[in-house]
């Protein structure tokens, strides 16, 4: 999925701030950026938004986790 699709389908109002891939950080990631296995994503949102995003990520073919802190 790309950032644009992820925003529409999974984000539930959360905002993708940055993506780290192969030691490089892209902030903010462009809408057409496509996620890949191993990407680390920085997301901002309410606790409810982050929980919803984490739940949505569980069904993706690429393992993903959302860590709120």
PDB file of N, CA and C in Angstrom:
ATOM      1  N   UNK A   1       0.841  -1.187   0.000  1.00  0.00           N
ATOM      2  CA  UNK A   1       0.000   0.000   0.000  1.00  0.00           C
ATOM      3  C   UNK A   1       0.881   1.243   0.000  1.00  0.00           C
ATOM      4  N   UNK A   2       0.400   2.293  -0.625  1.00  0.00           N
ATOM      5  CA  UNK A   2       1.131   3.548  -0.561  1.00  0.00           C
ATOM      6  C   UNK A   2       0.525   4.426   0.539  1.00  0.00           C
ATOM      7  N   UNK A   3       1.202   5.522   0.838  1.00  0.00           N
ATOM      8  CA  UNK A   3       0.760   6.408   1.924  1.00  0.00           C
ATOM      9  C   UNK A   3      -0.666   6.896   1.688  1.00  0.00           C
ATOM     10  N   UNK A   4      -0.979   7.288   0.456  1.00  0.00           N
ATOM     11  CA  UNK A   4      -2.324   7.776   0.156  1.00  0.00           C
ATOM     12  C   UNK A   4      -3.386   6.735   0.460  1.00  0.00           C
ATOM     13  N   UNK A   5      -3.155   5.497   0.021  1.00  0.00           N
ATOM     14  CA  UNK A   5      -4.103   4.412   0.293  1.00  0.00           C
ATOM     15  C   UNK A   5      -4.186   4.131   1.780  1.00  0.00           C
ATOM     16  N   UNK A   6      -3.048   4.108   2.433  1.00  0.00           N
ATOM     17  CA  UNK A   6      -3.022   3.831   3.871  1.00  0.00           C
ATOM     18  C   UNK A   6      -3.794   4.894   4.642  1.00  0.00           C
ATOM     19  N   UNK A   7      -3.652   6.155   4.235  1.00  0.00           N
ATOM     20  CA  UNK A   7      -4.406   7.227   4.901  1.00  0.00           C
ATOM     21  C   UNK A   7      -5.902   6.997   4.774  1.00  0.00           C
ATOM     22  N   UNK A   8      -6.340   6.649   3.565  1.00  0.00           N
ATOM     23  CA  UNK A   8      -7.775   6.467   3.317  1.00  0.00           C
ATOM     24  C   UNK A   8      -8.313   5.213   3.990  1.00  0.00           C
ATOM     25  N   UNK A   9      -7.562   4.116   3.936  1.00  0.00           N
ATOM     26  CA  UNK A   9      -8.085   2.823   4.365  1.00  0.00           C
ATOM     27  C   UNK A   9      -7.788   2.457   5.816  1.00  0.00           C
ATOM     28  N   UNK A  10      -6.654   2.927   6.350  1.00  0.00           N
ATOM     29  CA  UNK A  10      -6.207   2.411   7.638  1.00  0.00           C
ATOM     30  C   UNK A  10      -5.965   3.454   8.719  1.00  0.00           C
ATOM     31  N   UNK A  11      -5.708   4.699   8.344  1.00  0.00           N
ATOM     32  CA  UNK A  11      -5.202   5.673   9.315  1.00  0.00           C
ATOM     33  C   UNK A  11      -6.235   6.126  10.336  1.00  0.00           C
ATOM     34  N   UNK A  12      -7.512   6.148   9.986  1.00  0.00           N
ATOM     35  CA  UNK A  12      -8.565   6.549  10.927  1.00  0.00           C
ATOM     36  C   UNK A  12      -8.282   7.922  11.537  1.00  0.00           C
ATOM     37  N   UNK A  13      -7.665   8.814  10.745  1.00  0.00           N
ATOM     38  CA  UNK A  13      -7.377  10.161  11.212  1.00  0.00           C
ATOM     39  C   UNK A  13      -5.962  10.361  11.719  1.00  0.00           C
ATOM     40  N   UNK A  14      -5.211   9.288  11.933  1.00  0.00           N
ATOM     41  CA  UNK A  14      -3.810   9.420  12.345  1.00  0.00           C
ATOM     42  C   UNK A  14      -2.997   9.972  11.173  1.00  0.00           C
ATOM     43  N   UNK A  15      -1.849  10.557  11.473  1.00  0.00           N
ATOM     44  CA  UNK A  15      -1.022  11.205  10.459  1.00  0.00           C
ATOM     45  C   UNK A  15       0.327  10.503  10.368  1.00  0.00           C
ATOM     46  N   UNK A  16       0.722  10.135   9.148  1.00  0.00           N
ATOM     47  CA  UNK A  16       2.034   9.538   8.913  1.00  0.00           C
ATOM     48  C   UNK A  16       3.068  10.665   8.856  1.00  0.00           C
ATOM     49  N   UNK A  17       3.976  10.705   9.823  1.00  0.00           N
ATOM     50  CA  UNK A  17       4.963  11.774   9.906  1.00  0.00           C
ATOM     51  C   UNK A  17       6.266  11.453   9.192  1.00  0.00           C
ATOM     52  N   UNK A  18       6.704  10.202   9.262  1.00  0.00           N
ATOM     53  CA  UNK A  18       7.983   9.823   8.676  1.00  0.00           C
ATOM     54  C   UNK A  18       8.030   8.328   8.451  1.00  0.00           C
ATOM     55  N   UNK A  19       8.907   7.913   7.523  1.00  0.00           N
ATOM     56  CA  UNK A  19       9.182   6.505   7.282  1.00  0.00           C
ATOM     57  C   UNK A  19      10.695   6.332   7.262  1.00  0.00           C
ATOM     58  N   UNK A  20      11.179   5.314   7.966  1.00  0.00           N
ATOM     59  CA  UNK A  20      12.599   4.977   7.945  1.00  0.00           C
ATOM     60  C   UNK A  20      12.760   3.687   7.160  1.00  0.00           C
ATOM     61  N   UNK A  21      13.649   3.719   6.172  1.00  0.00           N
ATOM     62  CA  UNK A  21      13.943   2.545   5.353  1.00  0.00           C
ATOM     63  C   UNK A  21      15.439   2.516   5.080  1.00  0.00           C
ATOM     64  N   UNK A  22      16.042   1.387   5.368  1.00  0.00           N
ATOM     65  CA  UNK A  22      17.473   1.198   5.103  1.00  0.00           C
ATOM     66  C   UNK A  22      18.319   2.320   5.694  1.00  0.00           C
ATOM     67  N   UNK A  23      17.980   2.752   6.896  1.00  0.00           N
ATOM     68  CA  UNK A  23      18.765   3.765   7.583  1.00  0.00           C
ATOM     69  C   UNK A  23      18.493   5.193   7.157  1.00  0.00           C
ATOM     70  N   UNK A  24      17.621   5.387   6.184  1.00  0.00           N
ATOM     71  CA  UNK A  24      17.285   6.737   5.732  1.00  0.00           C
ATOM     72  C   UNK A  24      15.877   7.084   6.197  1.00  0.00           C
ATOM     73  N   UNK A  25      15.694   8.355   6.575  1.00  0.00           N
ATOM     74  CA  UNK A  25      14.389   8.826   7.045  1.00  0.00           C
ATOM     75  C   UNK A  25      13.800   9.764   6.001  1.00  0.00           C
ATOM     76  N   UNK A  26      12.562   9.506   5.659  1.00  0.00           N
ATOM     77  CA  UNK A  26      11.836  10.354   4.731  1.00  0.00           C
ATOM     78  C   UNK A  26      10.705  11.016   5.504  1.00  0.00           C
ATOM     79  N   UNK A  27      10.819  12.330   5.693  1.00  0.00           N
ATOM     80  CA  UNK A  27       9.822  13.042   6.488  1.00  0.00           C
ATOM     81  C   UNK A  27       9.490  14.376   5.815  1.00  0.00           C
ATOM     82  N   UNK A  28       8.265  14.595   5.528  1.00  0.00           N
ATOM     83  CA  UNK A  28       7.163  13.637   5.527  1.00  0.00           C
ATOM     84  C   UNK A  28       7.248  12.771   4.273  1.00  0.00           C
ATOM     85  N   UNK A  29       6.708  11.577   4.328  1.00  0.00           N
ATOM     86  CA  UNK A  29       6.713  10.723   3.138  1.00  0.00           C
ATOM     87  C   UNK A  29       5.710  11.231   2.109  1.00  0.00           C
ATOM     88  N   UNK A  30       6.073  11.192   0.820  1.00  0.00           N
ATOM     89  CA  UNK A  30       5.117  11.648  -0.198  1.00  0.00           C
ATOM     90  C   UNK A  30       3.939  10.688  -0.304  1.00  0.00           C
ATOM     91  N   UNK A  31       2.831  11.184  -0.806  1.00  0.00           N
ATOM     92  CA  UNK A  31       1.601  10.401  -0.917  1.00  0.00           C
ATOM     93  C   UNK A  31       1.824   9.119  -1.721  1.00  0.00           C
ATOM     94  N   UNK A  32       2.677   9.167  -2.729  1.00  0.00           N
ATOM     95  CA  UNK A  32       2.882   8.003  -3.589  1.00  0.00           C
ATOM     96  C   UNK A  32       3.900   7.009  -3.025  1.00  0.00           C
ATOM     97  N   UNK A  33       4.491   7.299  -1.865  1.00  0.00           N
ATOM     98  CA  UNK A  33       5.475   6.407  -1.252  1.00  0.00           C
ATOM     99  C   UNK A  33       4.836   5.057  -0.956  1.00  0.00           C
ATOM    100  N   UNK A  34       5.465   3.970  -1.399  1.00  0.00           N
ATOM    101  CA  UNK A  34       4.927   2.620  -1.179  1.00  0.00           C
ATOM    102  C   UNK A  34       5.668   1.961  -0.018  1.00  0.00           C
ATOM    103  N   UNK A  35       4.911   1.435   0.930  1.00  0.00           N
ATOM    104  CA  UNK A  35       5.502   0.733   2.063  1.00  0.00           C
ATOM    105  C   UNK A  35       6.138  -0.568   1.608  1.00  0.00           C
ATOM    106  N   UNK A  36       7.185  -0.974   2.337  1.00  0.00           N
ATOM    107  CA  UNK A  36       7.859  -2.249   2.087  1.00  0.00           C
ATOM    108  C   UNK A  36       8.137  -2.918   3.424  1.00  0.00           C
ATOM    109  N   UNK A  37       8.331  -4.224   3.383  1.00  0.00           N
ATOM    110  CA  UNK A  37       8.672  -4.958   4.599  1.00  0.00           C
ATOM    111  C   UNK A  37       9.915  -4.334   5.223  1.00  0.00           C
ATOM    112  N   UNK A  38       9.892  -4.160   6.532  1.00  0.00           N
ATOM    113  CA  UNK A  38      11.017  -3.588   7.253  1.00  0.00           C
ATOM    114  C   UNK A  38      10.957  -2.091   7.460  1.00  0.00           C
ATOM    115  N   UNK A  39      10.015  -1.408   6.788  1.00  0.00           N
ATOM    116  CA  UNK A  39       9.860   0.034   7.003  1.00  0.00           C
ATOM    117  C   UNK A  39       9.435   0.287   8.444  1.00  0.00           C
ATOM    118  N   UNK A  40       9.949   1.366   8.998  1.00  0.00           N
ATOM    119  CA  UNK A  40       9.509   1.824  10.315  1.00  0.00           C
ATOM    120  C   UNK A  40       8.774   3.134  10.081  1.00  0.00           C
ATOM    121  N   UNK A  41       7.620   3.262  10.711  1.00  0.00           N
ATOM    122  CA  UNK A  41       6.741   4.399  10.445  1.00  0.00           C
ATOM    123  C   UNK A  41       6.489   5.170  11.732  1.00  0.00           C
ATOM    124  N   UNK A  42       6.578   6.491  11.641  1.00  0.00           N
ATOM    125  CA  UNK A  42       6.242   7.366  12.760  1.00  0.00           C
ATOM    126  C   UNK A  42       4.867   7.951  12.468  1.00  0.00           C
ATOM    127  N   UNK A  43       3.948   7.721  13.392  1.00  0.00           N
ATOM    128  CA  UNK A  43       2.556   8.131  13.213  1.00  0.00           C
ATOM    129  C   UNK A  43       2.111   8.929  14.432  1.00  0.00           C
ATOM    130  N   UNK A  44       1.359   9.991  14.203  1.00  0.00           N
ATOM    131  CA  UNK A  44       0.796  10.781  15.305  1.00  0.00           C
ATOM    132  C   UNK A  44      -0.716  10.648  15.271  1.00  0.00           C
ATOM    133  N   UNK A  45      -1.305  10.555  16.454  1.00  0.00           N
ATOM    134  CA  UNK A  45      -2.759  10.492  16.540  1.00  0.00           C
ATOM    135  C   UNK A  45      -3.186  10.269  17.972  1.00  0.00           C
ATOM    136  N   UNK A  46      -4.468  10.241  18.158  1.00  0.00           N
ATOM    137  CA  UNK A  46      -5.006   9.962  19.489  1.00  0.00           C
ATOM    138  C   UNK A  46      -4.785   8.482  19.798  1.00  0.00           C
ATOM    139  N   UNK A  47      -4.952   8.111  21.045  1.00  0.00           N
ATOM    140  CA  UNK A  47      -4.806   6.708  21.429  1.00  0.00           C
ATOM    141  C   UNK A  47      -5.793   5.842  20.645  1.00  0.00           C
ATOM    142  N   UNK A  48      -7.024   6.314  20.470  1.00  0.00           N
ATOM    143  CA  UNK A  48      -8.026   5.556  19.713  1.00  0.00           C
ATOM    144  C   UNK A  48      -7.621   5.396  18.249  1.00  0.00           C
ATOM    145  N   UNK A  49      -7.087   6.466  17.648  1.00  0.00           N
ATOM    146  CA  UNK A  49      -6.648   6.392  16.251  1.00  0.00           C
ATOM    147  C   UNK A  49      -5.502   5.394  16.093  1.00  0.00           C
ATOM    148  N   UNK A  50      -4.555   5.413  17.022  1.00  0.00           N
ATOM    149  CA  UNK A  50      -3.413   4.507  16.937  1.00  0.00           C
ATOM    150  C   UNK A  50      -3.840   3.056  17.157  1.00  0.00           C
ATOM    151  N   UNK A  51      -4.765   2.827  18.071  1.00  0.00           N
ATOM    152  CA  UNK A  51      -5.280   1.467  18.271  1.00  0.00           C
ATOM    153  C   UNK A  51      -5.991   0.961  17.011  1.00  0.00           C
ATOM    154  N   UNK A  52      -6.785   1.822  16.383  1.00  0.00           N
ATOM    155  CA  UNK A  52      -7.491   1.437  15.158  1.00  0.00           C
ATOM    156  C   UNK A  52      -6.498   1.154  14.035  1.00  0.00           C
ATOM    157  N   UNK A  53      -5.453   1.959  13.929  1.00  0.00           N
ATOM    158  CA  UNK A  53      -4.431   1.742  12.909  1.00  0.00           C
ATOM    159  C   UNK A  53      -3.704   0.429  13.165  1.00  0.00           C
ATOM    160  N   UNK A  54      -3.359   0.166  14.411  1.00  0.00           N
ATOM    161  CA  UNK A  54      -2.680  -1.080  14.744  1.00  0.00           C
ATOM    162  C   UNK A  54      -3.560  -2.284  14.391  1.00  0.00           C
ATOM    163  N   UNK A  55      -4.839  -2.210  14.716  1.00  0.00           N
ATOM    164  CA  UNK A  55      -5.760  -3.303  14.391  1.00  0.00           C
ATOM    165  C   UNK A  55      -5.839  -3.501  12.882  1.00  0.00           C
ATOM    166  N   UNK A  56      -5.900  -2.419  12.127  1.00  0.00           N
ATOM    167  CA  UNK A  56      -5.974  -2.517  10.674  1.00  0.00           C
ATOM    168  C   UNK A  56      -4.698  -3.130  10.094  1.00  0.00           C
ATOM    169  N   UNK A  57      -3.566  -2.805  10.686  1.00  0.00           N
ATOM    170  CA  UNK A  57      -2.287  -3.320  10.185  1.00  0.00           C
ATOM    171  C   UNK A  57      -2.158  -4.829  10.369  1.00  0.00           C
ATOM    172  N   UNK A  58      -2.873  -5.391  11.307  1.00  0.00           N
ATOM    173  CA  UNK A  58      -2.787  -6.830  11.559  1.00  0.00           C
ATOM    174  C   UNK A  58      -3.246  -7.639  10.350  1.00  0.00           C
ATOM    175  N   UNK A  59      -4.083  -7.065   9.494  1.00  0.00           N
ATOM    176  CA  UNK A  59      -4.595  -7.790   8.339  1.00  0.00           C
ATOM    177  C   UNK A  59      -3.774  -7.562   7.086  1.00  0.00           C
ATOM    178  N   UNK A  60      -2.716  -6.755   7.168  1.00  0.00           N
ATOM    179  CA  UNK A  60      -1.906  -6.467   5.993  1.00  0.00           C
ATOM    180  C   UNK A  60      -0.947  -7.602   5.683  1.00  0.00           C
ATOM    181  N   UNK A  61      -0.582  -7.781   4.405  1.00  0.00           N
ATOM    182  CA  UNK A  61       0.370  -8.823   4.049  1.00  0.00           C
ATOM    183  C   UNK A  61       1.787  -8.537   4.535  1.00  0.00           C
ATOM    184  N   UNK A  62       2.087  -7.280   4.849  1.00  0.00           N
ATOM    185  CA  UNK A  62       3.397  -6.902   5.373  1.00  0.00           C
ATOM    186  C   UNK A  62       3.248  -6.750   6.871  1.00  0.00           C
ATOM    187  N   UNK A  63       4.046  -7.469   7.668  1.00  0.00           N
ATOM    188  CA  UNK A  63       3.936  -7.327   9.122  1.00  0.00           C
ATOM    189  C   UNK A  63       4.116  -5.878   9.535  1.00  0.00           C
ATOM    190  N   UNK A  64       3.253  -5.418  10.401  1.00  0.00           N
ATOM    191  CA  UNK A  64       3.304  -4.028  10.838  1.00  0.00           C
ATOM    192  C   UNK A  64       2.891  -3.932  12.294  1.00  0.00           C
ATOM    193  N   UNK A  65       3.404  -2.923  12.944  1.00  0.00           N
ATOM    194  CA  UNK A  65       3.013  -2.679  14.324  1.00  0.00           C
ATOM    195  C   UNK A  65       2.984  -1.179  14.560  1.00  0.00           C
ATOM    196  N   UNK A  66       2.090  -0.758  15.378  1.00  0.00           N
ATOM    197  CA  UNK A  66       1.999   0.648  15.767  1.00  0.00           C
ATOM    198  C   UNK A  66       2.313   0.685  17.253  1.00  0.00           C
ATOM    199  N   UNK A  67       3.299   1.483  17.610  1.00  0.00           N
ATOM    200  CA  UNK A  67       3.688   1.592  19.015  1.00  0.00           C
ATOM    201  C   UNK A  67       3.340   2.981  19.490  1.00  0.00           C
ATOM    202  N   UNK A  68       2.475   3.068  20.465  1.00  0.00           N
ATOM    203  CA  UNK A  68       2.086   4.360  21.030  1.00  0.00           C
ATOM    204  C   UNK A  68       2.892   4.598  22.294  1.00  0.00           C
ATOM    205  N   UNK A  69       3.319   5.827  22.467  1.00  0.00           N
ATOM    206  CA  UNK A  69       4.071   6.110  23.677  1.00  0.00           C
ATOM    207  C   UNK A  69       4.080   7.560  23.980  1.00  0.00           C
TER     208      UNK A  69
END
